[in-house]
Structures are given as C-alpha cells and as structure tokens.
Coordinates of C-alpha atoms in Angstrom, one line a residue:
M124 CA -18.0 4.4 6.4
G125 CA -15.9 1.5 8.1
K126 CA -17.1 -2.0 8.6
A127 CA -20.5 -2.7 10.3
W128 CA -22.1 -5.9 11.8
L129 CA -25.4 -6.9 13.6
G130 CA -27.2 -5.0 10.8
L131 CA -27.0 -3.9 7.4
L132 CA -24.9 -1.1 5.7
A133 CA -26.0 2.3 7.2
L134 CA -26.0 3.9 4.0
C135 CA -29.6 3.3 2.9
T136 CA -32.3 4.7 0.6
Y137 CA -35.8 6.0 0.9
G138 CA -35.3 7.2 4.5
I139 CA -34.9 3.4 6.0
A140 CA -32.0 3.2 8.6
F141 CA -30.7 0.1 9.8
S142 CA -28.6 -0.2 13.0
A143 CA -25.1 -0.7 12.3
V144 CA -22.0 -0.9 14.3
V145 CA -19.1 1.4 13.0
T146 CA -15.5 1.0 14.2
T147 CA -13.6 3.3 12.1
P148 CA -11.7 5.6 12.0
V149 CA -9.6 3.6 14.4
G150 CA -8.0 5.3 17.3
V151 CA -8.2 8.9 18.8
L152 CA -7.0 12.0 17.0
N153 CA -5.3 14.5 19.5
N154 CA -3.8 17.9 18.6
P155 CA -2.3 20.0 21.2
G156 CA -1.5 22.6 18.5
A157 CA -3.4 25.9 17.5
T158 CA -4.0 24.8 14.1
L159 CA -7.0 22.6 13.2
A160 CA -6.1 19.0 12.5
S161 CA -8.6 16.7 10.8
D162 CA -9.0 13.5 9.0
P163 CA -9.0 13.8 5.3
F164 CA -12.4 14.5 3.9
A165 CA -14.3 11.4 2.8
P166 CA -18.0 11.1 2.1
D167 CA -20.0 8.2 3.8
T168 CA -17.1 8.0 6.5
W169 CA -17.0 9.3 10.0
M170 CA -14.3 12.0 10.3
R171 CA -12.5 13.3 13.3
R172 CA -12.4 16.9 12.6
N173 CA -11.4 20.5 13.8
V174 CA -9.2 19.4 16.6
R175 CA -7.0 21.8 18.3
F176 CA -5.5 23.0 21.7
D177 CA -5.3 19.4 23.2
G178 CA -8.6 18.5 21.8
S179 CA -9.1 14.7 21.3
V180 CA -11.8 12.5 19.3
G181 CA -12.0 8.9 18.3
I182 CA -13.8 5.6 19.3
T183 CA -12.6 4.3 22.6
G184 CA -13.7 2.2 25.5
N185 CA -13.7 5.0 28.2
Y186 CA -17.3 5.2 28.4
P187 CA -18.9 2.1 26.6
R188 CA -22.5 2.3 25.3
S189 CA -24.6 -0.2 23.8
G190 CA -21.5 -2.4 23.5
N191 CA -17.9 -1.8 24.2
G192 CA -17.2 1.6 23.0
S193 CA -18.4 5.1 22.2
V194 CA -16.9 8.3 20.6
W195 CA -14.6 9.8 23.2
L196 CA -14.4 13.5 23.3
S197 CA -12.0 15.6 25.3
L198 CA -10.4 19.0 25.8
G199 CA -7.7 17.5 27.6
A200 CA -5.6 20.1 29.3
N201 CA -7.0 23.0 27.5
T202 CA -7.6 25.8 30.0
G203 CA -8.5 28.6 27.6
A204 CA -11.5 28.9 25.2
G205 CA -9.9 27.5 22.0
G206 CA -10.1 23.7 22.7
K207 CA -12.1 21.8 20.1
A208 CA -13.0 18.3 18.8
D209 CA -15.6 17.3 16.2
W210 CA -17.1 13.9 14.8
E211 CA -18.8 14.6 11.5
Y212 CA -20.5 12.5 8.9
V213 CA -21.2 13.7 5.2
P214 CA -23.1 11.2 3.2
S215 CA -22.7 11.2 -0.7
L216 CA -26.7 11.2 -0.9
T217 CA -27.3 13.8 1.7
F218 CA -30.0 13.3 4.3
G219 CA -32.6 15.2 2.2
L220 CA -34.5 18.3 2.5
L221 CA -34.8 20.2 5.8
G222 CA -38.6 20.0 5.5
Q223 CA -38.7 16.3 5.1
L224 CA -36.4 15.6 8.1
G225 CA -37.4 12.6 10.1
T226 CA -35.6 11.1 13.1
V227 CA -32.6 13.0 14.4
S228 CA -31.3 11.8 17.8
Y229 CA -28.1 10.8 19.7
E230 CA -26.9 10.1 23.2
W231 CA -24.2 11.9 24.9
Y232 CA -22.2 11.7 28.3
R233 CA -20.6 14.1 30.4
D234 CA -18.0 12.9 32.9
G235 CA -18.4 14.6 36.4
A236 CA -14.8 15.5 36.4
S237 CA -15.3 17.9 33.7
T238 CA -14.7 21.7 34.9
V239 CA -16.3 23.6 32.1
P240 CA -19.5 25.4 32.9
A241 CA -22.2 22.8 34.2
H242 CA -24.7 23.5 31.2
L243 CA -22.3 22.2 28.6
H244 CA -22.4 18.9 26.8
P245 CA -21.5 17.2 23.4
V246 CA -23.7 19.2 20.9
L247 CA -25.3 18.3 17.7
R248 CA -25.1 20.2 14.5
L249 CA -27.0 19.8 11.2
M250 CA -25.1 20.9 8.2
V251 CA -27.4 22.9 5.9
D252 CA -27.2 24.4 2.7
A253 CA -30.0 27.2 3.0
D254 CA -31.1 27.5 -0.7
G255 CA -30.8 23.6 -1.3
N256 CA -28.2 24.2 -3.9
L257 CA -24.6 22.8 -2.9
G258 CA -23.0 24.9 -5.9
T259 CA -23.7 28.0 -3.8
T260 CA -21.1 28.1 -0.9
T261 CA -22.2 31.5 0.9
D262 CA -25.4 30.1 2.4
V263 CA -24.0 27.1 4.3
G264 CA -24.0 26.6 8.2
Y265 CA -25.0 24.5 11.0
L266 CA -28.4 24.2 12.9
I267 CA -26.9 23.5 16.6
F268 CA -28.8 21.8 19.3
E269 CA -27.8 22.6 23.0
R270 CA -29.9 21.6 25.9
C271 CA -29.5 25.0 27.5
Y272 CA -31.8 26.7 25.1
N273 CA -34.3 24.0 25.4
L274 CA -34.8 24.0 29.3
S275 CA -35.8 27.0 31.3
G276 CA -33.0 28.7 33.3
C277 CA -30.4 26.7 31.2
P278 CA -29.8 24.2 34.2
A279 CA -26.6 21.8 34.7
V280 CA -26.7 18.8 32.6
P281 CA -26.6 15.3 33.9
V282 CA -23.2 13.8 34.6
N283 CA -21.8 10.1 34.8
T284 CA -24.9 9.0 32.8
W285 CA -25.8 8.7 29.3
T286 CA -28.6 11.0 28.0
T287 CA -30.5 10.7 24.9
E288 CA -31.6 13.7 22.9
N289 CA -34.4 13.6 20.3
I290 CA -34.5 16.7 17.9
T291 CA -38.1 17.3 16.9
G292 CA -40.2 20.1 15.5
T293 CA -40.4 21.8 18.8
T294 CA -36.7 21.6 19.6
I295 CA -34.9 24.9 19.6
L296 CA -32.0 25.3 17.5
W297 CA -29.7 28.1 16.7
W298 CA -28.1 29.1 13.3
F299 CA -24.2 29.5 12.5
Q300 CA -23.6 30.6 9.0
I301 CA -20.0 29.9 7.8
G302 CA -18.4 33.2 6.9
V303 CA -21.0 35.3 8.7
G304 CA -21.2 34.0 12.1
V305 CA -23.9 33.3 15.0
E306 CA -27.3 34.6 14.3
P307 CA -28.2 36.1 17.6
V308 CA -31.6 34.3 17.9
F309 CA -31.9 31.4 20.2
T310 CA -35.6 30.9 20.4
R311 CA -36.5 29.5 16.9
T312 CA -37.7 25.8 16.6
L313 CA -37.0 23.4 13.9
A314 CA -40.4 23.5 12.7
T315 CA -39.9 27.3 12.2
Y316 CA -37.0 26.8 10.3
Q317 CA -38.7 24.1 8.1
A318 CA -41.6 26.5 7.2
G319 CA -39.2 29.4 6.7
A320 CA -41.8 31.2 8.8
Y321 CA -39.5 33.8 10.2
T322 CA -37.5 36.8 9.1
P323 CA -33.8 36.1 9.2
T324 CA -31.4 38.6 10.9
P325 CA -29.8 40.9 8.2
G326 CA -26.9 39.2 6.6
F327 CA -28.1 35.7 7.4
A328 CA -29.5 33.3 4.9
Q329 CA -33.4 32.3 5.0
L330 CA -34.0 28.6 5.9
S331 CA -37.0 26.7 4.6
G332 CA -38.4 23.4 3.8
S333 CA -36.2 23.3 0.7
S334 CA -32.9 23.7 2.3
L335 CA -30.7 20.7 2.1
V336 CA -29.4 18.7 4.9
F337 CA -26.0 17.5 3.8
G338 CA -24.2 16.2 6.9
I339 CA -24.0 15.8 10.8
S340 CA -21.6 17.2 13.3
L341 CA -21.1 16.3 16.9
G342 CA -18.6 17.9 19.0
V343 CA -17.3 19.9 22.1
G344 CA -15.3 23.1 22.4
S345 CA -14.6 26.5 21.0
G346 CA -15.4 29.0 24.0
W347 CA -15.5 26.3 26.6
A348 CA -12.9 27.1 29.4
G349 CA -12.1 25.3 32.4
S350 CA -9.2 23.9 34.4
P351 CA -7.8 20.5 33.4
P352 CA -9.6 18.2 32.6
S353 CA -11.9 20.9 31.2
F354 CA -14.3 18.5 29.4
L355 CA -14.5 14.6 29.2
G356 CA -17.4 12.9 27.6
A357 CA -18.7 10.9 24.6
V358 CA -21.3 10.5 22.0
D359 CA -22.9 7.2 20.7
N360 CA -26.1 6.1 18.8
V361 CA -26.4 8.5 16.2
R362 CA -29.5 8.5 14.1
V363 CA -30.8 10.4 11.2
S364 CA -33.6 9.6 8.8
S365 CA -35.7 11.5 6.1
A366 CA -38.7 11.2 4.0
T367 CA -37.0 12.6 0.9
P368 CA -36.7 9.6 -1.5
G369 CA -33.2 8.3 -2.4
V370 CA -31.1 9.9 0.4
A371 CA -29.1 8.5 3.2
A372 CA -30.2 7.5 6.5
I373 CA -27.9 6.3 9.5
D374 CA -28.5 4.5 12.9
H375 CA -24.8 4.3 14.1
N376 CA -23.5 2.5 17.2
F377 CA -19.6 3.3 17.5
E378 CA -17.8 0.4 18.9
L379 CA -14.2 -0.9 19.3
A380 CA -12.9 -3.1 16.5
A381 CA -12.0 -6.8 17.1
D382 CA -8.4 -7.8 16.1
M383 CA -8.4 -11.4 14.8
A384 CA -4.8 -13.0 14.8
A385 CA -3.8 -16.2 13.0
S386 CA -1.3 -18.6 14.4
L387 CA 0.2 -21.9 13.1
G388 CA 0.8 -24.8 15.5
L389 CA 4.2 -26.8 15.4
L390 CA 4.4 -27.7 11.7
P391 CA 7.5 -29.8 10.3
G392 CA 10.5 -27.9 8.8
F393 CA 10.7 -30.6 6.2
V394 CA 8.4 -32.8 4.1
S395 CA 9.2 -35.8 1.8
P396 CA 7.6 -36.6 -1.4
G397 CA 3.8 -37.8 -1.0
Q398 CA 4.1 -37.8 2.9
L399 CA 1.1 -37.6 4.7
L400 CA 0.9 -35.5 7.9
T401 CA -2.0 -35.8 10.2
G402 CA -3.3 -33.8 13.0
L403 CA -1.6 -30.4 12.2
G404 CA -3.0 -27.4 14.0
F405 CA -3.7 -23.8 13.4
S406 CA -5.7 -21.2 15.3
C407 CA -7.6 -17.7 15.3
T408 CA -7.8 -15.6 18.4
N409 CA -9.7 -12.3 19.0
Q410 CA -7.2 -10.2 20.7
G411 CA -9.9 -7.5 21.2
P412 CA -10.7 -5.0 22.4
G413 CA -14.1 -5.6 20.4
A414 CA -16.1 -8.8 19.9
A415 CA -15.4 -10.2 16.5
P416 CA -18.6 -10.7 14.4
N417 CA -18.5 -13.5 11.8
P418 CA -14.9 -14.4 12.3
T419 CA -13.0 -16.4 9.5
C420 CA -10.4 -19.1 10.2
A421 CA -8.9 -21.1 7.2
I422 CA -5.7 -22.7 6.2
A423 CA -3.9 -23.0 2.8
A424 CA -0.9 -24.4 1.2
N425 CA 1.0 -23.3 -2.0
V426 CA 1.5 -27.1 -3.1
G427 CA 0.2 -30.3 -1.9
T428 CA -3.3 -31.1 -0.6
I429 CA -5.0 -29.7 2.5
S430 CA -7.7 -32.1 3.8
N431 CA -9.9 -32.9 7.0
V432 CA -10.0 -29.5 8.4
S433 CA -11.8 -29.3 11.8
C434 CA -12.3 -26.3 14.1
T435 CA -13.7 -25.9 17.7
P436 CA -16.0 -24.0 17.9
A437 CA -17.1 -25.1 14.4
L438 CA -17.5 -22.3 11.9
P439 CA -19.4 -20.4 11.0
V440 CA -19.2 -18.5 14.5
P441 CA -21.6 -15.6 14.6
L442 CA -19.7 -13.6 17.4
L443 CA -16.3 -14.5 19.0
P444 CA -15.8 -12.7 22.2
V445 CA -12.6 -11.0 23.2
G446 CA -9.8 -13.4 24.1
A447 CA -11.6 -16.3 22.5
T448 CA -9.9 -18.8 20.1
I449 CA -11.0 -20.9 17.4
S450 CA -8.7 -23.9 17.4
C451 CA -8.4 -26.2 14.1
T452 CA -6.7 -29.2 12.9
F453 CA -5.9 -30.3 9.5
D454 CA -4.3 -33.1 7.3
Y455 CA -1.7 -32.4 4.7
Q456 CA -0.1 -34.5 1.9
A457 CA 3.0 -33.2 0.1
P458 CA 3.4 -33.4 -3.5
G459 CA 5.2 -36.1 -5.3
T460 CA 5.6 -39.8 -5.1
P461 CA 8.1 -41.5 -2.6
G462 CA 10.8 -43.9 -3.1
G463 CA 13.2 -42.6 -5.8
S464 CA 11.0 -40.5 -8.1
D465 CA 12.2 -37.0 -8.9
T466 CA 9.8 -34.3 -7.3
P467 CA 10.5 -30.9 -8.5
A468 CA 12.2 -28.9 -6.0
V469 CA 9.8 -26.7 -3.9
V470 CA 9.4 -25.0 -0.6
V471 CA 6.2 -25.9 0.8
Q472 CA 4.2 -22.9 2.3
W473 CA 1.3 -23.1 4.6
T474 CA -0.6 -19.8 5.4
A475 CA -3.5 -19.6 8.1
T476 CA -5.7 -16.6 7.7
T477 CA -8.4 -15.0 9.7
G478 CA -10.6 -11.9 9.8
S479 CA -14.1 -10.5 10.8
M480 CA -16.4 -8.0 9.7
D481 CA -15.0 -5.6 12.2
D482 CA -11.1 -6.4 12.0
E483 CA -9.2 -3.0 11.5
Q484 CA -6.0 -4.5 12.3
P485 CA -5.1 -6.7 9.1
G486 CA -1.4 -6.9 10.0
N487 CA -1.7 -10.1 12.0
N488 CA -4.4 -11.6 9.9
A489 CA -2.0 -14.3 8.3
S490 CA 0.6 -16.7 9.8
V491 CA 3.0 -18.3 7.5
A492 CA 5.3 -21.5 7.8
S493 CA 7.4 -23.3 5.4
A494 CA 9.2 -26.6 5.0
A495 CA 12.0 -27.6 2.8
L496 CA 11.6 -30.8 0.4
V497 CA 13.7 -33.8 1.2
D498 CA 13.7 -35.7 -2.1
A499 CA 16.0 -38.8 -2.9
V500 CA 16.1 -39.6 -6.5
D501 CA 17.1 -42.8 -8.2
D502 CA 20.5 -42.8 -10.1
S503 CA 22.9 -45.1 -12.1
V504 CA 26.5 -45.6 -12.8
S505 CA 28.4 -47.7 -15.2
L506 CA 32.0 -48.7 -14.2
P507 CA 34.5 -51.2 -15.3
A508 CA 33.9 -54.7 -14.0
W509 CA 35.8 -55.9 -11.0
T510 CA 36.5 -52.4 -9.8
M511 CA 37.2 -52.5 -6.2
G512 CA 36.3 -49.7 -3.8
A513 CA 34.3 -47.7 -6.5
S514 CA 32.7 -44.4 -5.2
F515 CA 29.5 -42.3 -5.9
A516 CA 28.0 -39.4 -4.3
L517 CA 24.3 -40.4 -3.7
G518 CA 23.1 -37.0 -3.0
A519 CA 24.2 -35.5 -6.4
N520 CA 20.9 -35.3 -7.8
D521 CA 18.8 -35.3 -4.6
D522 CA 17.2 -32.3 -2.7
V523 CA 19.4 -32.4 0.4
P524 CA 18.8 -29.9 3.2
G525 CA 21.8 -29.0 5.4
G526 CA 22.2 -31.4 8.0
S527 CA 20.5 -34.3 6.5
S528 CA 21.8 -37.8 6.7
F529 CA 22.4 -40.8 4.5
S530 CA 22.1 -44.6 5.6
L531 CA 22.2 -48.0 4.0
L532 CA 18.9 -49.8 3.5
S533 CA 20.0 -52.8 1.4
T534 CA 22.4 -53.9 -1.3
S535 CA 23.3 -56.6 -3.8
C536 CA 26.8 -55.1 -4.4
G537 CA 29.9 -56.1 -2.5
G538 CA 31.9 -53.9 -0.1
V539 CA 29.2 -51.3 0.4
T540 CA 29.7 -48.5 2.8
V541 CA 27.6 -45.1 2.8
N542 CA 28.9 -42.1 4.6
A543 CA 26.1 -40.7 6.6
L544 CA 27.1 -36.9 6.3
S545 CA 28.4 -36.7 2.7
G546 CA 26.4 -39.5 1.2
V547 CA 29.2 -40.9 -0.7
A548 CA 28.7 -44.7 -1.2
T549 CA 31.8 -46.9 -1.8
F550 CA 31.2 -50.5 -3.4
N551 CA 32.8 -53.2 -5.5
V552 CA 31.6 -53.5 -9.0
P553 CA 30.7 -56.9 -10.2
G554 CA 32.3 -59.0 -12.9
S555 CA 29.2 -58.5 -15.0
G556 CA 25.7 -57.5 -15.0
T557 CA 24.2 -54.9 -12.4
C558 CA 24.1 -54.7 -8.6
T559 CA 22.2 -52.0 -6.5
V560 CA 22.7 -50.0 -3.5
Q561 CA 19.3 -48.8 -1.7
Y562 CA 19.7 -46.1 0.7
R563 CA 17.5 -43.6 2.8
L564 CA 18.0 -39.7 2.9
C565 CA 16.7 -38.2 6.1
A566 CA 16.1 -34.6 7.1
P567 CA 18.1 -33.0 10.1
P568 CA 16.8 -33.2 13.6
P569 CA 14.3 -32.7 15.0
W570 CA 12.8 -34.0 11.9
A571 CA 14.9 -37.0 11.3
S572 CA 11.8 -39.2 10.7
T573 CA 11.0 -37.4 7.5
C574 CA 12.8 -39.4 4.8
D575 CA 12.8 -40.6 1.3
T576 CA 14.4 -43.6 -0.2
A577 CA 16.3 -44.2 -3.7
V578 CA 18.3 -46.7 -5.4
L579 CA 21.7 -46.5 -7.3
T580 CA 22.1 -49.1 -9.7
V581 CA 25.6 -50.0 -10.7
T582 CA 26.4 -51.6 -14.2
A583 CA 29.8 -53.6 -14.8
Q584 CA 31.5 -52.7 -18.1
A585 CA 33.2 -55.7 -19.7
V586 CA 37.0 -55.6 -19.9
E587 CA 38.3 -55.4 -23.5
A588 CA 40.9 -58.3 -24.5
I589 CA 44.2 -57.6 -26.1
P590 CA 43.9 -57.5 -29.9
V591 CA 46.3 -60.2 -31.4
T592 CA 44.6 -61.0 -34.7
G593 CA 45.9 -60.4 -38.2
S594 CA 49.4 -60.8 -39.9
V595 CA 51.0 -58.2 -37.7
G596 CA 49.8 -59.7 -34.5
L597 CA 50.8 -63.1 -35.5
G598 CA 54.3 -62.0 -36.4
V599 CA 54.8 -60.2 -32.9
L600 CA 53.5 -63.4 -31.2
A601 CA 56.0 -65.6 -33.2
L602 CA 58.8 -63.3 -32.2
L603 CA 57.8 -63.4 -28.5
L604 CA 57.7 -67.2 -28.6
A605 CA 61.0 -67.3 -30.3
G606 CA 62.4 -65.0 -27.9
G607 CA 61.2 -67.2 -25.0
G608 CA 62.7 -70.3 -26.7
L609 CA 66.3 -68.5 -26.9
L610 CA 65.9 -67.4 -23.3
A611 CA 65.3 -71.0 -22.2
L612 CA 68.4 -72.5 -24.1
R613 CA 70.4 -69.9 -22.4
N614 CA 69.0 -70.9 -19.1
L615 CA 69.8 -74.2 -19.8
R616 CA 73.3 -73.6 -20.7
W617 CA 73.8 -71.6 -17.4

C-alpha cells in the first residue's frame, strides 16, 4: 500500500481506521491509446487503473489537499466520450459486509477549466459481490455515487474548491453489474440495498446486507465529452470503515513522497595506517517535493573506526521540510599501525546513507567515497662490507599509490640519497655491523600531508680472506717467494 507516516498502517482490523499518508504508486499513468492501461493488480495497494484516450491518474501537487498532494484525475485532450481514469484499492481482508458498512467518505475537486457537463465530478464506486461469495463471479459490480442523483435537478457542482462527500444510508447509489450493464434505477438508497428491500430489474443481481464490499474505486470518464481540457480534478482523504470483525479499514491522505539524498563532504583520497581524521562531513537533504517524515542520516566505513558523529539538526528529526538539510561531522581512524608495520592492502570506503518513511526514490539514498592506503613497510638488506654506492628500492614492499613521493628522514649510513619519485635509495655499506635509512612515503598532491614512515636496515657482510693454509697452500707460497727472490737478483744484475 505504499509507505505511510503521521499515523499507523492503514490496513487495520475490527473496523478501526487510522489516518495514514499514502505516497505510492509514484508518478502519473497517462495513456493516449484506446486500450485500457493499468498498474498490475496488487492487493492492499492503490492502483492506477482503466486509463485510456489521454486519461491520466496519479499523485501530484496540482491540487494539494491536507498536505502537498492529492490524486490528480484528467481526461486531457479527450474530446469524445471514451476517456477514462480510475484510482482503485482492493484490501486482502475486504471491507466486510454491505450491511455492516460504516463510514464511507471522500473529497473531490473539479477545476473550473473543465468543459464536460457541469454536473460531473470524480465519482466513488464500492466494489460489491452480491452473494458475498468471491468464488462466484457473475454477480460482481459497482455501487456508484454521483452527486447528480442526490440533489434535485442535478445541479452544477462546485468548482475550484474541495468538496466532501459522506455516503450514508440515505445516499442514493446506482448499480453497474459487470457483464450485464447499468441497472436503470437511480433512486435506491444505500439502506435499501443493505436491507435487500427491493426487487431487482430482471437480469441483475439482488444485493443485501450479506453482500460483500471487496474494494473501492474513484475515477472520471467513460461518457464524459468536452473540448480540451475536458476534465481536470482530483480526489483525496478516502475513508472506509466497517463493523464486520477482522476486515480492513482505511483513512488515506495522498501526498507527494519525499526524496532524501545523501552527500559526502570533501574526504581524503588517501589514508595512512592508524591515521586519525577529524571533522569530516556528510549531509542528507530532502529534495522534495514532499516533506520527509522521520528521516535518517548515517555514515559507515568498510574498515577502520567511525566516531564522534554529530548532526544538525540532531537526530531524530520528526519531519524534514522540502529543501532542508541534516549536516553532520565525524571522525575516522584508519586501520593499522603507523611507522613501518605492514597493514594489509585495502581501499577505505565511506558510505553516507539516508531515507525516510516516505522516500520512494532510493537511487540517491547513498553516497560513496574511497581512499587508497599509503603504507611504508620496514625492510632489510645484507650486502658486502665496504660496498660503495649500493642501492635498494624502498617501495618494493610498500603500498605506493601513483604519484607518491619518497624523502629521507635520517640515516646512520654514509653517502645516502633517496630518489623522490622512484624511491630508490643509494648508500655506502659499512665495514661491519649495520646502519639504517629512515624514510617517509607521502601521498600525491593534494594529499601530500598523508604520509607513513619506515626504516631500511643495512647489514654488512664480512669479506672472506684468501685461503693459504695446508701443504698445497704452503707450497704455492714458497714458489711465489722463490720467484720473487730470483726476480730481485735479476734486477740487481741489471
């Protein structure tokens, strides 16, 4: 039946009806063609039905009543008698027995620009099963209210104003039986039908207190001819109740739905492990055209921690006017530990969400932003002692978004340089032990202040001496010495 606010669900039991705002179906159904167009049948839901020859029906703000909307009914450019448009509701629990029917009322509006005969206005039809058994289908029809048959002389109806009609036992209704036609009697009251105190025209079903009211229809057209615009008008505030236990009762006010839209403020494109961001923003705006009852406005993240959410106006908000915004701030702490630890690679995703009891446009209820992780991870390398101008790619095991930069923070190694773009560090390996290169990795502009640090530990490998021990080694050494002595003697002789 759509969403409702400022009351309880309209589908109630034991004949108790609670006022409810109905905002669905959303939009207007128009059909210029000759074949009837309708919403798919669905119980407990208002439906746009039997639309043809430029008929139109749907909730709009054309003629607002008891709020910002009503059900617009139009025959458009139809100049013949075939234009038609209906607004119907069939509760799964029915409206109970005709003899126990309680309140039946509605409000209608006729625009003064309408050109159809002056006595015509949107009509109300009770859907009735004559024998009270929905399994039999040849005795189904409509008890129809028209003001014309209830006032002497069938006068012109009021225009450009809302008119309330109450259907009581003294109200005259006429009977249309599906598959049979219009019973040519226009003087019977509802009480007469309820009592079954009449003789039906041959071929027409007998109604009584045991007949079942299983739905309601409001509409215009079929036989209404006039120059464009042949009819313009609306209906609103439809009420039906019953003394039959366990059946439905409605008190429906038709309004335009709200359209809550979520929006994230300027969020960083990058985060570093453990980084705390404060004063981030998101908002939720009612884009209308209807006010938003009990709107929501929330923020979530797939990783990390959200805290200190604060909204203005503070939630809960009973009713958010059209164009109004709920503005919120929050703090966020990224996952991981800063300073060289290895945080699993992840894309942070923030999601702001909104909605309301009457929001029928969910496509803009969420706004999403994401940030890449900038993570510098400690590393180590072992190289031969005294190596001059050794190199190492600092970003090899880091999470380095494109456009990031590297810089040197401190070092105990000699001859250190760090290439800002490639992250390649050059250094001298000490003669023994270790030395370190501490560096910073920063996100690309405009988030260059988002950084993480790490340390490269360089370990010197000892240089192995030439092995000369053993008999072979001594022999070789003796030969070398002998050769050196002969060479010296020769030099002396020369």
